[in-house]
mmCIF file of C-alpha atoms in Angstrom:
data_model
loop_
_atom_site.group_PDB
_atom_site.id
_atom_site.type_symbol
_atom_site.label_atom_id
_atom_site.label_comp_id
_atom_site.label_asym_id
_atom_site.label_seq_id
_atom_site.Cartn_x
_atom_site.Cartn_y
_atom_site.Cartn_z
ATOM 1 C CA MET A 118 42.567 -0.444 21.397
ATOM 2 C CA THR A 119 41.678 -2.620 17.744
ATOM 3 C CA ALA A 120 39.156 0.562 17.031
ATOM 4 C CA THR A 121 42.317 3.439 17.539
ATOM 5 C CA PHE A 122 44.414 1.304 15.432
ATOM 6 C CA ASP A 123 42.016 1.062 12.921
ATOM 7 C CA SER A 124 41.041 4.687 13.009
ATOM 8 C CA GLU A 125 45.068 5.772 13.020
ATOM 9 C CA SER A 126 45.509 3.429 10.069
ATOM 10 C CA GLU A 127 42.467 5.146 8.251
ATOM 11 C CA LEU A 128 44.503 8.668 9.107
ATOM 12 C CA GLN A 129 47.425 7.018 7.780
ATOM 13 C CA GLN A 130 46.656 6.127 4.523
ATOM 14 C CA ALA A 131 44.342 9.198 3.809
ATOM 15 C CA PHE A 132 47.446 11.248 4.416
ATOM 16 C CA LEU A 133 49.490 8.876 1.948
ATOM 17 C CA GLN A 134 46.902 9.581 -0.476
ATOM 18 C CA PHE A 135 47.114 13.565 0.029
ATOM 19 C CA ARG A 136 50.575 12.674 -0.648
ATOM 20 C CA ASP A 137 50.658 11.114 -3.737
ATOM 21 C CA GLU A 138 48.205 13.753 -5.104
ATOM 22 C CA ILE A 139 49.751 16.881 -3.968
ATOM 23 C CA ASP A 140 53.272 15.340 -5.823
ATOM 24 C CA ALA A 141 51.210 14.221 -8.985
ATOM 25 C CA TYR A 142 50.344 17.588 -8.992
ATOM 26 C CA HIS A 143 53.773 19.234 -8.678
ATOM 27 C CA ASP A 144 55.268 16.185 -11.300
ATOM 28 C CA ARG A 145 52.697 17.567 -13.568
ATOM 29 C CA ARG A 146 53.021 21.384 -12.759
ATOM 30 C CA ASP A 147 57.173 20.622 -13.790
ATOM 31 C CA ARG A 148 56.590 18.602 -17.033
ATOM 32 C CA LEU A 149 53.969 21.824 -18.433
ATOM 33 C CA ILE A 150 56.480 24.284 -17.305
ATOM 34 C CA LYS A 151 59.117 22.145 -18.860
ATOM 35 C CA THR A 152 57.300 22.033 -22.090
ATOM 36 C CA SER A 153 55.584 25.810 -21.921
ATOM 37 C CA ARG A 154 59.364 26.781 -22.425
ATOM 38 C CA ASP A 155 59.912 24.727 -25.100
ATOM 39 C CA ILE A 156 56.851 26.010 -27.178
ATOM 40 C CA THR A 157 57.620 29.678 -25.913
ATOM 41 C CA SER A 158 61.121 28.973 -28.050
ATOM 42 C CA LEU A 159 59.983 27.728 -31.129
ATOM 43 C CA SER A 160 57.736 30.060 -31.279
ATOM 44 C CA LYS A 161 60.324 32.658 -30.527
ATOM 45 C CA LYS A 162 62.329 30.887 -32.946
ATOM 46 C CA VAL A 163 59.286 31.004 -35.706
ATOM 47 C CA ILE A 164 58.553 34.873 -34.950
ATOM 48 C CA PHE A 165 63.310 35.755 -35.676
ATOM 49 C CA HIS A 166 62.448 33.430 -38.960
ATOM 50 C CA LEU A 167 59.579 35.932 -40.251
ATOM 51 C CA HIS A 168 61.993 38.958 -39.273
ATOM 52 C CA ARG A 169 63.849 37.887 -42.566
ATOM 53 C CA PHE A 170 61.048 38.880 -44.928
ATOM 54 C CA SER A 171 62.384 41.264 -47.606
ATOM 55 C CA MET A 172 60.827 44.180 -48.834
ATOM 56 C CA GLU A 173 63.156 44.662 -51.014
ATOM 57 C CA HIS A 174 60.231 45.038 -53.381
ATOM 58 C CA ALA A 175 56.457 46.476 -52.328
ATOM 59 C CA TRP A 176 54.225 44.970 -49.773
ATOM 60 C CA PRO A 177 51.496 43.858 -49.694
ATOM 61 C CA THR A 178 50.777 43.629 -53.364
ATOM 62 C CA TYR A 179 47.810 42.207 -55.249
ATOM 63 C CA ASP A 180 46.880 40.186 -58.051
ATOM 64 C CA GLU A 181 44.346 40.473 -60.724
ATOM 65 C CA ASN A 182 41.983 38.906 -58.220
ATOM 66 C CA GLY A 183 42.641 40.454 -55.474
ATOM 67 C CA GLN A 184 44.898 38.056 -53.901
ATOM 68 C CA LEU A 185 47.656 39.062 -52.052
ATOM 69 C CA THR A 186 51.062 37.718 -53.549
ATOM 70 C CA GLN A 187 54.563 37.266 -52.556
ATOM 71 C CA THR A 188 58.269 37.066 -53.958
ATOM 72 C CA PRO A 189 59.533 33.648 -55.002
ATOM 73 C CA ALA A 190 62.123 34.309 -51.843
ATOM 74 C CA ASN A 191 59.353 35.289 -49.205
ATOM 75 C CA GLY A 192 56.817 32.485 -50.234
ATOM 76 C CA ARG A 193 59.437 30.039 -49.204
ATOM 77 C CA LEU A 194 59.813 31.784 -46.277
ATOM 78 C CA LEU A 195 56.413 31.808 -45.386
ATOM 79 C CA VAL A 196 55.909 28.098 -46.563
ATOM 80 C CA SER A 197 58.876 27.311 -43.703
ATOM 81 C CA ALA A 198 57.029 29.425 -41.154
ATOM 82 C CA ASN A 199 53.926 27.598 -41.442
ATOM 83 C CA ALA A 200 56.016 24.352 -41.145
ATOM 84 C CA LYS A 201 57.663 25.408 -37.795
ATOM 85 C CA LEU A 202 54.170 26.979 -36.174
ATOM 86 C CA HIS A 203 52.365 23.484 -37.398
ATOM 87 C CA GLU A 204 55.602 21.576 -35.478
ATOM 88 C CA ILE A 205 54.227 23.568 -32.533
ATOM 89 C CA TYR A 206 50.775 22.813 -32.491
ATOM 90 C CA ASP A 207 52.011 18.862 -32.555
ATOM 91 C CA VAL A 208 53.727 19.927 -29.679
ATOM 92 C CA ILE A 209 51.077 20.858 -27.507
ATOM 93 C CA ARG A 210 48.313 18.333 -28.865
ATOM 94 C CA THR A 211 51.085 15.600 -27.963
ATOM 95 C CA CYS A 212 51.354 17.563 -24.873
ATOM 96 C CA ALA A 213 47.869 18.083 -23.816
ATOM 97 C CA MET A 214 46.905 14.361 -24.619
ATOM 98 C CA LYS A 215 50.033 12.996 -22.490
ATOM 99 C CA GLU A 216 49.496 15.525 -19.545
ATOM 100 C CA GLU A 217 45.751 14.242 -19.830
ATOM 101 C CA LEU A 218 44.630 17.811 -20.243
ATOM 102 C CA ALA A 219 41.946 17.045 -23.662
ATOM 103 C CA SER A 220 38.704 17.397 -23.444
ATOM 104 C CA GLU A 221 35.801 14.992 -24.415
ATOM 105 C CA THR A 222 34.148 18.271 -24.791
ATOM 106 C CA HIS A 223 33.913 21.505 -26.510
ATOM 107 C CA LYS A 224 34.619 22.893 -24.024
ATOM 108 C CA PRO A 225 37.968 22.722 -21.820
ATOM 109 C CA SER A 226 38.347 20.249 -19.134
ATOM 110 C CA ALA A 227 38.609 20.383 -15.205
ATOM 111 C CA SER A 228 42.365 19.624 -15.357
ATOM 112 C CA MET A 229 43.525 21.903 -17.755
ATOM 113 C CA LEU A 230 41.932 25.204 -16.270
ATOM 114 C CA ARG A 231 43.459 23.783 -13.678
ATOM 115 C CA TYR A 232 47.163 23.756 -14.988
ATOM 116 C CA GLU A 233 46.204 26.213 -17.384
ATOM 117 C CA ARG A 234 48.539 28.922 -15.900
ATOM 118 C CA CYS A 235 51.479 26.390 -16.179
ATOM 119 C CA ILE A 236 51.115 26.679 -19.496
ATOM 120 C CA GLY A 237 49.386 29.723 -20.416
ATOM 121 C CA MET A 238 51.995 32.112 -21.362
ATOM 122 C CA SER A 239 53.691 29.553 -24.001
ATOM 123 C CA LEU A 240 50.228 29.481 -25.934
ATOM 124 C CA GLU A 241 50.627 33.632 -25.775
ATOM 125 C CA GLU A 242 54.027 33.504 -27.728
ATOM 126 C CA LEU A 243 52.167 30.864 -29.859
ATOM 127 C CA VAL A 244 49.458 33.280 -30.575
ATOM 128 C CA GLU A 245 52.008 36.120 -31.573
ATOM 129 C CA ALA A 246 54.096 33.511 -33.860
ATOM 130 C CA ALA A 247 50.698 32.959 -35.261
ATOM 131 C CA SER A 248 49.172 36.702 -35.742
ATOM 132 C CA PHE A 249 52.384 37.711 -36.991
ATOM 133 C CA LEU A 250 52.940 34.994 -40.004
ATOM 134 C CA HIS A 251 48.752 35.637 -40.623
ATOM 135 C CA PHE A 252 49.259 39.421 -40.926
ATOM 136 C CA LEU A 253 52.225 38.821 -43.265
ATOM 137 C CA GLU A 254 50.320 35.782 -45.725
ATOM 138 C CA HIS A 255 46.879 37.527 -45.758
ATOM 139 C CA ASN A 256 47.536 41.390 -44.153
ATOM 140 C CA SER A 257 44.676 41.003 -41.988
ATOM 141 C CA LEU A 258 44.116 40.046 -37.862
ATOM 142 C CA ILE A 259 43.840 36.572 -36.962
ATOM 143 C CA HIS A 260 40.915 35.191 -35.637
ATOM 144 C CA HIS A 261 40.910 33.161 -32.410
ATOM 145 C CA GLU A 262 39.155 30.463 -33.588
ATOM 146 C CA ASP A 263 42.061 30.219 -36.745
ATOM 147 C CA ILE A 264 44.138 28.987 -33.126
ATOM 148 C CA GLN A 265 41.790 27.296 -31.555
ATOM 149 C CA GLN A 266 40.849 24.908 -34.473
ATOM 150 C CA HIS A 267 44.203 23.353 -35.014
ATOM 151 C CA LEU A 268 43.879 22.461 -31.306
ATOM 152 C CA ARG A 269 40.601 20.351 -32.072
ATOM 153 C CA THR A 270 39.544 16.838 -32.559
ATOM 154 C CA PRO A 271 38.005 16.475 -35.840
ATOM 155 C CA ASP A 272 34.791 16.325 -34.090
ATOM 156 C CA GLY A 273 35.564 19.473 -32.298
ATOM 157 C CA HIS A 274 36.449 18.725 -29.145
ATOM 158 C CA LEU A 275 39.004 20.532 -27.110
ATOM 159 C CA ILE A 276 42.738 19.417 -26.827
ATOM 160 C CA MET A 277 44.513 22.829 -25.527
ATOM 161 C CA TYR A 278 42.566 25.382 -24.812
ATOM 162 C CA VAL A 279 43.517 28.787 -25.665
ATOM 163 C CA SER A 280 41.600 31.302 -23.737
ATOM 164 C CA PRO A 281 40.645 34.930 -25.492
ATOM 165 C CA MET A 282 42.973 36.356 -22.609
ATOM 166 C CA ARG A 283 45.451 34.580 -23.339
ATOM 167 C CA TYR A 284 45.023 35.354 -27.383
ATOM 168 C CA LEU A 285 44.418 39.336 -26.425
ATOM 169 C CA LEU A 286 47.595 39.304 -24.257
ATOM 170 C CA GLY A 287 49.351 37.357 -27.606
ATOM 171 C CA LEU A 288 47.646 40.038 -29.988
ATOM 172 C CA CYS A 289 48.828 42.555 -27.275
ATOM 173 C CA ASP A 290 53.127 41.039 -27.728
ATOM 174 C CA LEU A 291 52.442 41.317 -31.367
ATOM 175 C CA ASN A 292 52.483 44.950 -30.858
ATOM 176 C CA GLY A 293 56.192 45.236 -30.110
ATOM 177 C CA GLU A 294 56.908 43.023 -33.539
ATOM 178 C CA LEU A 295 54.641 45.054 -35.373
ATOM 179 C CA MET A 296 57.095 48.099 -34.184
ATOM 180 C CA ARG A 297 60.531 46.583 -35.704
ATOM 181 C CA LEU A 298 58.715 45.457 -38.746
ATOM 182 C CA ALA A 299 57.924 49.448 -39.428
ATOM 183 C CA ILE A 300 61.568 50.286 -38.113
ATOM 184 C CA ASN A 301 63.323 47.394 -40.582
ATOM 185 C CA ALA A 302 61.009 48.914 -43.423
ATOM 186 C CA ALA A 303 62.572 52.478 -42.996
ATOM 187 C CA ALA A 304 65.225 50.531 -45.491
ATOM 188 C CA CYS A 305 62.952 49.296 -48.204
ATOM 189 C CA PRO A 306 62.435 51.256 -51.245
ATOM 190 C CA ASP A 307 58.851 52.252 -49.792
ATOM 191 C CA PRO A 308 58.838 52.768 -46.491
ATOM 192 C CA MET A 309 55.350 54.320 -46.192
ATOM 193 C CA HIS A 310 53.598 51.559 -47.877
ATOM 194 C CA VAL A 311 54.547 48.878 -45.005
ATOM 195 C CA ILE A 312 54.363 51.770 -42.272
ATOM 196 C CA GLU A 313 50.769 52.415 -43.540
ATOM 197 C CA ARG A 314 49.967 48.543 -42.962
ATOM 198 C CA VAL A 315 51.269 48.621 -39.989
ATOM 199 C CA LEU A 316 49.445 51.187 -38.443
ATOM 200 C CA SER A 317 45.697 49.957 -39.903
ATOM 201 C CA MET A 318 47.041 46.639 -38.311
ATOM 202 C CA GLN A 319 47.838 47.754 -34.600
ATOM 203 C CA ARG A 320 44.523 50.682 -34.763
ATOM 204 C CA ALA A 321 42.881 47.531 -35.430
ATOM 205 C CA ILE A 322 44.088 45.577 -32.325
ATOM 206 C CA TYR A 323 44.037 48.760 -30.382
ATOM 207 C CA ASP A 324 40.685 49.208 -31.242
ATOM 208 C CA GLY A 325 39.857 45.148 -30.007
ATOM 209 C CA THR A 326 41.708 45.775 -27.260
ATOM 210 C CA LEU A 327 40.396 48.904 -26.020
ATOM 211 C CA LYS A 328 36.401 47.574 -26.182
ATOM 212 C CA SER A 329 38.140 44.482 -24.155
ATOM 213 C CA PHE A 330 40.200 46.159 -21.715
ATOM 214 C CA GLY A 331 38.762 49.753 -21.351
ATOM 215 C CA ARG A 332 41.125 53.094 -21.992
ATOM 216 C CA GLU A 333 44.049 52.242 -19.855
ATOM 217 C CA GLY A 334 46.543 50.999 -22.810
ATOM 218 C CA LYS A 335 48.645 53.872 -22.268
ATOM 219 C CA MET A 336 51.924 52.030 -23.553
ATOM 220 C CA TRP A 337 49.404 51.215 -26.900
ATOM 221 C CA LEU A 338 49.081 54.913 -26.868
ATOM 222 C CA LEU A 339 52.429 55.660 -26.936
ATOM 223 C CA SER A 340 53.008 52.863 -29.993
ATOM 224 C CA MET A 341 50.545 54.373 -32.161
ATOM 225 C CA SER A 342 51.899 57.734 -31.363
ATOM 226 C CA ILE A 343 55.560 56.519 -32.628
ATOM 227 C CA LEU A 344 53.988 54.898 -35.926
ATOM 228 C CA THR A 345 51.643 57.976 -36.425
ATOM 229 C CA HIS A 346 54.560 60.485 -36.572
ATOM 230 C CA ALA A 347 56.697 58.179 -38.712
ATOM 231 C CA THR A 348 53.614 58.080 -40.875
ATOM 232 C CA ASP A 349 53.874 61.990 -40.521
ATOM 233 C CA THR A 350 57.539 62.614 -41.555
ATOM 234 C CA LEU A 351 58.505 59.545 -43.781
ATOM 235 C CA GLN A 352 58.355 60.369 -47.352
ATOM 236 C CA PRO A 353 58.848 56.944 -49.946
ATOM 237 C CA TRP A 354 62.012 56.595 -51.028
ATOM 238 C CA SER A 355 62.394 57.441 -55.370
ATOM 239 C CA HIS A 356 63.143 54.157 -57.298
#
């Protein structure tokens, strides 16, 4: 009887441990999903903020040193957007440390890989916001490492892992914001100048995703055809 009792006690203890582990998993998952929604909301606010970018004057313009210049109003807007973006990075870093997702190496931790799907979609929104800001600031495509670098410790260890797939999907989301930018540019003094830059950026993104995913990008082809048609038909407005 004693042996049976001990066996039942051990079995019960094992199931109690399983229960605690499952409860802990779901509690952490719920917290990450909530944080993911917050990150998504904050990222969308950055994007909406960037759509206030004024094209009353020609954009992009470069100084004698080849550096892209901004009007004072646009300069203030970009500084504000950068501050908002760094607040999002702070939220992500805090979440990663609190939920023990950070790694002690240059590779993602096991817990990060386990819970990545709980927060991954918000990282796509982050990439979308960061890449849109980078485009307006530098007229170029942001690199994956430029985003990942904000989520590393000073010695290079990963705090939050932004996978290459999340990076690419974030750039795919950027497509819609570029389309909106091109449409809004129709009301500026020189719409062709802006549309050509948007078209060039979309081609760069399309070429990159084509190499990664193959020739399956029907929506990309549709967007490209619309922008190409706009480039062929719109004429610069007279000043």
